[in-house]
PDB file of C-alpha atoms in Angstrom:
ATOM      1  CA  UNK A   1       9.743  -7.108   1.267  1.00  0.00           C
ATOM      2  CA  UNK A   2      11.633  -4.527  -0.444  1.00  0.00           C
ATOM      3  CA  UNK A   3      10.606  -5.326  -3.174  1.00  0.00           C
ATOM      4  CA  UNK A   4       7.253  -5.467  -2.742  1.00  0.00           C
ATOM      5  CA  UNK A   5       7.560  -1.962  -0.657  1.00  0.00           C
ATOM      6  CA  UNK A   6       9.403  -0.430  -4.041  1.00  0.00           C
ATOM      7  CA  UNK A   7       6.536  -1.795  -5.972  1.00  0.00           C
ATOM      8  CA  UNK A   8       3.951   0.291  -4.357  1.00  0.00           C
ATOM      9  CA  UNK A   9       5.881   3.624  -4.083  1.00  0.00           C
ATOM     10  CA  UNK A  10       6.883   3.581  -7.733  1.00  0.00           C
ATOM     11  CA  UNK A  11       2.443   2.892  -8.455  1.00  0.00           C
ATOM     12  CA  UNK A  12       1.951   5.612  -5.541  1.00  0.00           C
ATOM     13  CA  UNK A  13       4.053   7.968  -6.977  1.00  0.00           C
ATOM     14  CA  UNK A  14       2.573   7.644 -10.659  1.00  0.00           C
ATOM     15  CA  UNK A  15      -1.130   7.503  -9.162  1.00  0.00           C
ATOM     16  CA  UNK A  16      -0.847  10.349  -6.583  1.00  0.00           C
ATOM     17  CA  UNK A  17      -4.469  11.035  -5.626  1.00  0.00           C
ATOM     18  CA  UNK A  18      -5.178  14.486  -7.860  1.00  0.00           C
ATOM     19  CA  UNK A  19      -7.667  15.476  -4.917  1.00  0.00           C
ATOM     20  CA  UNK A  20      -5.242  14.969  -2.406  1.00  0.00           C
ATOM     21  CA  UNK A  21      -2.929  17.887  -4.387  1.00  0.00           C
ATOM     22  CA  UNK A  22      -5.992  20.363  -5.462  1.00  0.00           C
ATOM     23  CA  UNK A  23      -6.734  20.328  -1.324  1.00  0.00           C
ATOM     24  CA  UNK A  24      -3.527  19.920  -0.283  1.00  0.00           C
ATOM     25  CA  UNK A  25      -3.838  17.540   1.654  1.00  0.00           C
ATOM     26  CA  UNK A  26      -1.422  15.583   3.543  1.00  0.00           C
ATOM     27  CA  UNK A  27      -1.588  12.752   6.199  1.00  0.00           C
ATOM     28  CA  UNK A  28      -0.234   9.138   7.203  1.00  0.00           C
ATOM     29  CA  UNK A  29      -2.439   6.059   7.899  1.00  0.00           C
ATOM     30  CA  UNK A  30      -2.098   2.309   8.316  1.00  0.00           C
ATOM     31  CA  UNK A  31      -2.595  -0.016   6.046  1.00  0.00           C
ATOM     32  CA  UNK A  32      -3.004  -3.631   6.366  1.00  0.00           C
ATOM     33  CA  UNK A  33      -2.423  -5.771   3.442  1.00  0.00           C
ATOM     34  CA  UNK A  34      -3.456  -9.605   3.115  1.00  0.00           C
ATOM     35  CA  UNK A  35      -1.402 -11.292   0.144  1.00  0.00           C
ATOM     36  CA  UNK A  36      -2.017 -14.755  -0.861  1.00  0.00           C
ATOM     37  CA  UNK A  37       0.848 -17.050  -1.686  1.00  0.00           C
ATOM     38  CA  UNK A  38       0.452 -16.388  -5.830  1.00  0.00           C
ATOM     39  CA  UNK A  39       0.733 -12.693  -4.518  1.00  0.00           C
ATOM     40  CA  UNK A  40      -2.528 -11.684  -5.346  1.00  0.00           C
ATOM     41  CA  UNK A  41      -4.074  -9.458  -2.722  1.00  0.00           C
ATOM     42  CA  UNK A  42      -7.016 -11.143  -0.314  1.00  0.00           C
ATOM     43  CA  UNK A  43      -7.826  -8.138   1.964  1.00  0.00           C
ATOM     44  CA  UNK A  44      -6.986  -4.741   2.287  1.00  0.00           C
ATOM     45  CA  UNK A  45      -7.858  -3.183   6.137  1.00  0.00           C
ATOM     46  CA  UNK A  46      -7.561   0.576   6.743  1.00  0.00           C
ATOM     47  CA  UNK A  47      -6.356   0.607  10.199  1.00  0.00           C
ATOM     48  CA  UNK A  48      -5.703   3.744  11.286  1.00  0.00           C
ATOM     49  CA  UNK A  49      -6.810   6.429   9.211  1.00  0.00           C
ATOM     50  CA  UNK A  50      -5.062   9.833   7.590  1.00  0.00           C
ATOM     51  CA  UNK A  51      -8.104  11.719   8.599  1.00  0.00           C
ATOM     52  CA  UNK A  52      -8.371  12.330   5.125  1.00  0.00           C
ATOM     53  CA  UNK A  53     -11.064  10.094   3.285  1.00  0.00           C
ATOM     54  CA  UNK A  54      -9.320  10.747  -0.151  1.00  0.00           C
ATOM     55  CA  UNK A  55      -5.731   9.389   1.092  1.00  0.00           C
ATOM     56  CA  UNK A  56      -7.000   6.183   2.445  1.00  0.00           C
ATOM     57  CA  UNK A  57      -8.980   5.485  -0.368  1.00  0.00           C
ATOM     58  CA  UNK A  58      -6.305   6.360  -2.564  1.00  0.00           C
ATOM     59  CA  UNK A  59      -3.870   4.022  -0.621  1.00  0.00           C
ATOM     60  CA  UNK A  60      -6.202   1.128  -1.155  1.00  0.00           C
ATOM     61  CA  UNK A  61      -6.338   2.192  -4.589  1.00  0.00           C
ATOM     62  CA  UNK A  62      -2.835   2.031  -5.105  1.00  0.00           C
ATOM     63  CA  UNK A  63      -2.092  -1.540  -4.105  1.00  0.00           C
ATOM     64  CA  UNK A  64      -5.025  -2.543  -6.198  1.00  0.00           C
ATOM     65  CA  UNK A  65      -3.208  -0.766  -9.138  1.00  0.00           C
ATOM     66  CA  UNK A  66       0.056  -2.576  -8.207  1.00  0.00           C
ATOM     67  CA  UNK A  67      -1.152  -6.099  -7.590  1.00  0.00           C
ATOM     68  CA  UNK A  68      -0.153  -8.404  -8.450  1.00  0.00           C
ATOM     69  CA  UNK A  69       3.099  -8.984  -6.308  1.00  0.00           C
ATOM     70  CA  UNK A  70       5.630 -11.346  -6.880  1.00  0.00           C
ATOM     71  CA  UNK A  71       4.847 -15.065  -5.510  1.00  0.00           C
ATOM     72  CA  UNK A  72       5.743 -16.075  -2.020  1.00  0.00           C
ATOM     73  CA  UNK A  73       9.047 -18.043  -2.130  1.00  0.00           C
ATOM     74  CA  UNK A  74       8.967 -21.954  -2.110  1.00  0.00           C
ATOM     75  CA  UNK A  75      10.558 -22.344   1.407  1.00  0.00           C
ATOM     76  CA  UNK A  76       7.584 -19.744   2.615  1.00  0.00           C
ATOM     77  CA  UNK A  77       4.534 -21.949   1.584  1.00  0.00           C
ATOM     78  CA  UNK A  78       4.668 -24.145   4.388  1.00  0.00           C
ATOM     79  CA  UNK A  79       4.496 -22.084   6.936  1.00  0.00           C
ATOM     80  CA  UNK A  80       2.137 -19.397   5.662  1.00  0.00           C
ATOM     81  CA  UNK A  81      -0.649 -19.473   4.227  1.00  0.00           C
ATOM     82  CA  UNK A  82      -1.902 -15.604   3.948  1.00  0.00           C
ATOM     83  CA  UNK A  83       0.845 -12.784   4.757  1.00  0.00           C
ATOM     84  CA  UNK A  84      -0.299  -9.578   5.894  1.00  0.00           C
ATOM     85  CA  UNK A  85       2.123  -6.623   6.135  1.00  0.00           C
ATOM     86  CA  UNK A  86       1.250  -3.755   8.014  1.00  0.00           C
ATOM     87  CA  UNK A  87       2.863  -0.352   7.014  1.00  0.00           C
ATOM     88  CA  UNK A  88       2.407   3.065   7.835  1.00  0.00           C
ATOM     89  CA  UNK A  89       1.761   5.142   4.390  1.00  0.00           C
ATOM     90  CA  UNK A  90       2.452   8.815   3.486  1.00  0.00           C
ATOM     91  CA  UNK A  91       1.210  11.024   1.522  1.00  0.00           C
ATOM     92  CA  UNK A  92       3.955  14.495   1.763  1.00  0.00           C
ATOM     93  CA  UNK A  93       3.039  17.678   0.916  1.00  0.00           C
ATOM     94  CA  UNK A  94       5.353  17.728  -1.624  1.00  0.00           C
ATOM     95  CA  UNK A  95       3.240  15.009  -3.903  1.00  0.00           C
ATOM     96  CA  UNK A  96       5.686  11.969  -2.711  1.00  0.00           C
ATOM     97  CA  UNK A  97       3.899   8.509  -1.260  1.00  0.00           C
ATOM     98  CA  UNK A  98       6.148   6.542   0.657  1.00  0.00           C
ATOM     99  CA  UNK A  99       5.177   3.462   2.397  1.00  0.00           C
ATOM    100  CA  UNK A 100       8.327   3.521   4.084  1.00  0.00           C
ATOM    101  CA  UNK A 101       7.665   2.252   7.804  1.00  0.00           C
TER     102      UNK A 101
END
């Protein structure tokens, strides 16, 4: 998982929404992320949102742009099928992502 959580910082950090810094804006939501066992992305579920339209879209955006992830190890494919992590995602005021929790 760490991996996979460096991963999307490093694309959230080069792909910082440019709306999101013109406004200002600043927010967290929660994301829900279905990966396959290749660890190419099945779903992506907004579950709670920033209250910013821009940010959520631009967190979907960002896995998108960092898929795919690194295949689910060998031990793993018996027992699951589709993995979905759940993190809460950041967008600071200071133009950082973090999708740290």
């Amino acid at each position: 998982m760490e991996a996979w959580r460096a991963k999307v910082e490093r694309v959230g950090n080069l792909n910082y929404p440019e709306k999101a810094r013109e406004k200002g804006l600043s927010g967290a939501l929660i994301l829900d992320v279905a990966l396959r066992p290749d660890g190419t992305v099945e779903d992506i579920i907004v579950r709670k949102s920033s209250g910013h339209r821009e940010l959520d879209d631009a967190a979907v955006r960002i896995v998108e742009l960092a898929a795919p992830f690194a295949p689910f190890p060998r031990d793993f494919l018996d027992e699951v099928d589709v993995l979905h992590v759940t993190r809460t995602w950041q967008f600071m005021n200071n133009y950082r992502f973090s999708s740290g929790r």
